[in-house]
Amino acid sequence: MGTFHYPNGKKVTSVTKTRSSSSSSVKKEVSYSNRGMSLEDDINQSNQFYLLTNKAIIHKKPTPVQIVNVEYPKRSAAVIREAYFKLASTTDYNGVYKGRYIDFEAKETKNKTSFPLKNFHEHQITHMQQILDHGGISFIILRFSSTDESYLLDSSYLVHYWKEQSMGRKSIPKGEIEEKGYSITNGYQPRLNYLETVDRVYFYPSL
Amino acid sequence: MGTFHYPNGKKVTSVTKTRSSSSSSVKKEVSYSNRGMSLEDDINQSNQFYLLTNKAIIHKKPTPVQIVNVEYPKRSAAVIREAYFKLASTTDYNGVYKGRYIDFEAKETKNKTSFPLKNFHEHQITHMQQILDHGGISFIILRFSSTDESYLLDSSYLVHYWKEQSMGRKSIPKGEIEEKGYSITNGYQPRLNYLETVDRVYFYPSL
């Protein structure tokens, strides 16, 4: 896996609060993609709620980092002094729900009419297909941040659109997401009740 | 989750090869716990083999890191300049095998007669119990590195011994691991054929 330069630094917004002021390098401003909470925050809060209410055991994987240089000061914690972000080889979230393996990726866009496929990368698509092949539940959560609408779409559709990219279409039209996906309800606890949608799609589709 | 100081720097042995020589901080020597490959290397190689042969989709989670300071140099990759190791809230490995959720932790010891419980921490025990409660397969792989013997032990036993610590015993006697666990075969491809053991314990126990 190669080093990956997040184009807008967005991935590290939550962890850059205490930047050293002595650093002379160029730093970008942190920009949140929506006014409220990010999709990642909503999912983390929801997973925490599911954990506390003993509904499902789903965790976000740590951000993959290539560590190059570590200092071991006397009598204090090891400090990583040089490291780089790596491209993830899997999806961000996985766990177990009602005895089933659950695996998903969550992305948001400011686009209004379609979801750009550049939000995903080849390794993730391969991983999703593998999960489907081995009997796991694999989906993506897509949010249109301008209207705060979130959808669950089974990964089989993403794999389909990904392959069709070679024919020119670089995004999934919103109409297709509405047709083949399922809307996810926003709330307070959990903020994004995606397991209710998982129930509807994978456990009780006849209801 | 708090910052965690690995007492012997072992966790980062595989990623500290290119340490900057200009750093003036105290650095510890890298020490491998056994002469051959580490248990982690063996499992990663085995998971890679399982992936390539389409037998199971099991990945190691990235090392959790608390990122404090990131530089964004012009026209090159973001560099993490200050970060700390965090205590993991889950186990290191999970994935899907034959449609089932699989979750495990792997540890090795130089001890010859028992396995010290200090190799685990409270969060991990809680996580293992949760996985068991939700119908996942949860186990630990224990290696006695002096004799290169590896065992699979269902997490329910670890939870039991963990709770009994309050009565004074801080390790699992090797005899109990031999009795309640299952030995794992070393090989070439995969180096540690733990799924053969998983089959024996969880899928075809009557064979």
Coordinates of N, CA, C and O in Angstrom, one line a residue, chain A residues 37 41-50 52-53 143 148 184-194 196:
Chain A
M37 N -22.8 17.8 12.2 CA -21.8 16.8 12.4 C -21.5 16.1 11.1 O -22.3 15.9 10.2
D41 N -18.8 11.2 12.3 CA -19.2 11.5 13.7 C -20.6 10.8 14.0 O -20.7 10.2 15.0
D42 N -21.5 11.0 13.0 CA -22.8 10.4 13.3 C -22.7 8.9 13.4 O -23.4 8.3 14.2
I43 N -21.9 8.3 12.6 CA -21.8 6.8 12.6 C -21.1 6.3 13.9 O -21.5 5.4 14.5
N44 N -20.0 7.1 14.2 CA -19.3 6.7 15.5 C -20.3 6.8 16.7 O -20.3 5.9 17.5
Q45 N -21.1 7.9 16.7 CA -22.0 8.0 17.8 C -23.0 6.9 17.8 O -23.4 6.4 18.9
S46 N -23.5 6.6 16.6 CA -24.5 5.5 16.5 C -23.9 4.2 16.9 O -24.6 3.4 17.6
N47 N -22.7 3.9 16.5 CA -22.0 2.6 16.9 C -21.9 2.6 18.4 O -22.0 1.5 19.0
Q48 N -21.5 3.7 19.0 CA -21.4 3.7 20.5 C -22.7 3.4 21.1 O -22.8 2.7 22.1
F49 N -23.8 4.0 20.6 CA -25.1 3.7 21.1 C -25.5 2.3 21.0 O -26.0 1.6 21.9
Y50 N -25.2 1.7 19.8 CA -25.5 0.3 19.6 C -24.7 -0.6 20.5 O -25.2 -1.6 21.0
L52 N -23.5 0.3 23.6 CA -24.0 0.5 25.0 C -25.4 -0.2 25.2 O -25.7 -0.7 26.3
T53 N -26.2 -0.2 24.1 CA -27.5 -0.9 24.3 C -27.4 -2.4 23.8 O -28.5 -3.0 23.7
R143 N -24.2 9.8 1.9 CA -25.0 10.9 2.3 C -24.8 12.1 1.3 O -23.7 12.4 0.9
D148 N -28.9 16.6 3.6 CA -28.8 15.7 4.8 C -29.6 14.4 4.6 O -30.2 13.9 5.5
I184 N -32.0 6.1 5.2 CA -31.7 5.9 6.6 C -32.3 7.0 7.4 O -32.1 8.2 7.0
T185 N -32.9 6.7 8.5 CA -33.6 7.8 9.3 C -32.5 8.5 10.2 O -31.8 7.8 10.9
N186 N -32.6 9.8 10.2 CA -31.8 10.6 11.2 C -32.6 10.7 12.5 O -33.8 10.6 12.5
G187 N -31.8 10.8 13.6 CA -32.5 10.9 14.9 C -31.6 11.4 15.9 O -30.6 12.1 15.6
Y188 N -31.9 11.2 17.1 CA -31.1 11.7 18.2 C -30.3 10.6 18.8 O -29.0 10.7 18.9
Q189 N -30.9 9.5 19.2 CA -30.2 8.3 19.7 C -30.7 7.1 19.0 O -31.8 6.6 19.3
P190 N -30.0 6.5 18.1 CA -28.8 6.9 17.5 C -29.0 8.0 16.5 O -30.1 8.1 16.0
R191 N -28.0 8.8 16.2 CA -28.1 9.9 15.2 C -28.4 9.4 13.8 O -29.1 10.0 13.0
L192 N -27.9 8.2 13.5 CA -28.2 7.6 12.2 C -28.5 6.1 12.4 O -27.7 5.3 12.6
N193 N -29.8 5.9 12.4 CA -30.3 4.5 12.7 C -30.1 3.5 11.6 O -31.1 3.0 11.1
Y194 N -28.9 3.3 11.2 CA -28.7 2.5 10.0 C -29.0 1.0 10.2 O -29.3 0.3 9.3
E196 N -31.6 -0.2 11.7 CA -33.1 -0.3 11.3 C -33.2 -0.6 9.8 O -34.0 -1.4 9.4

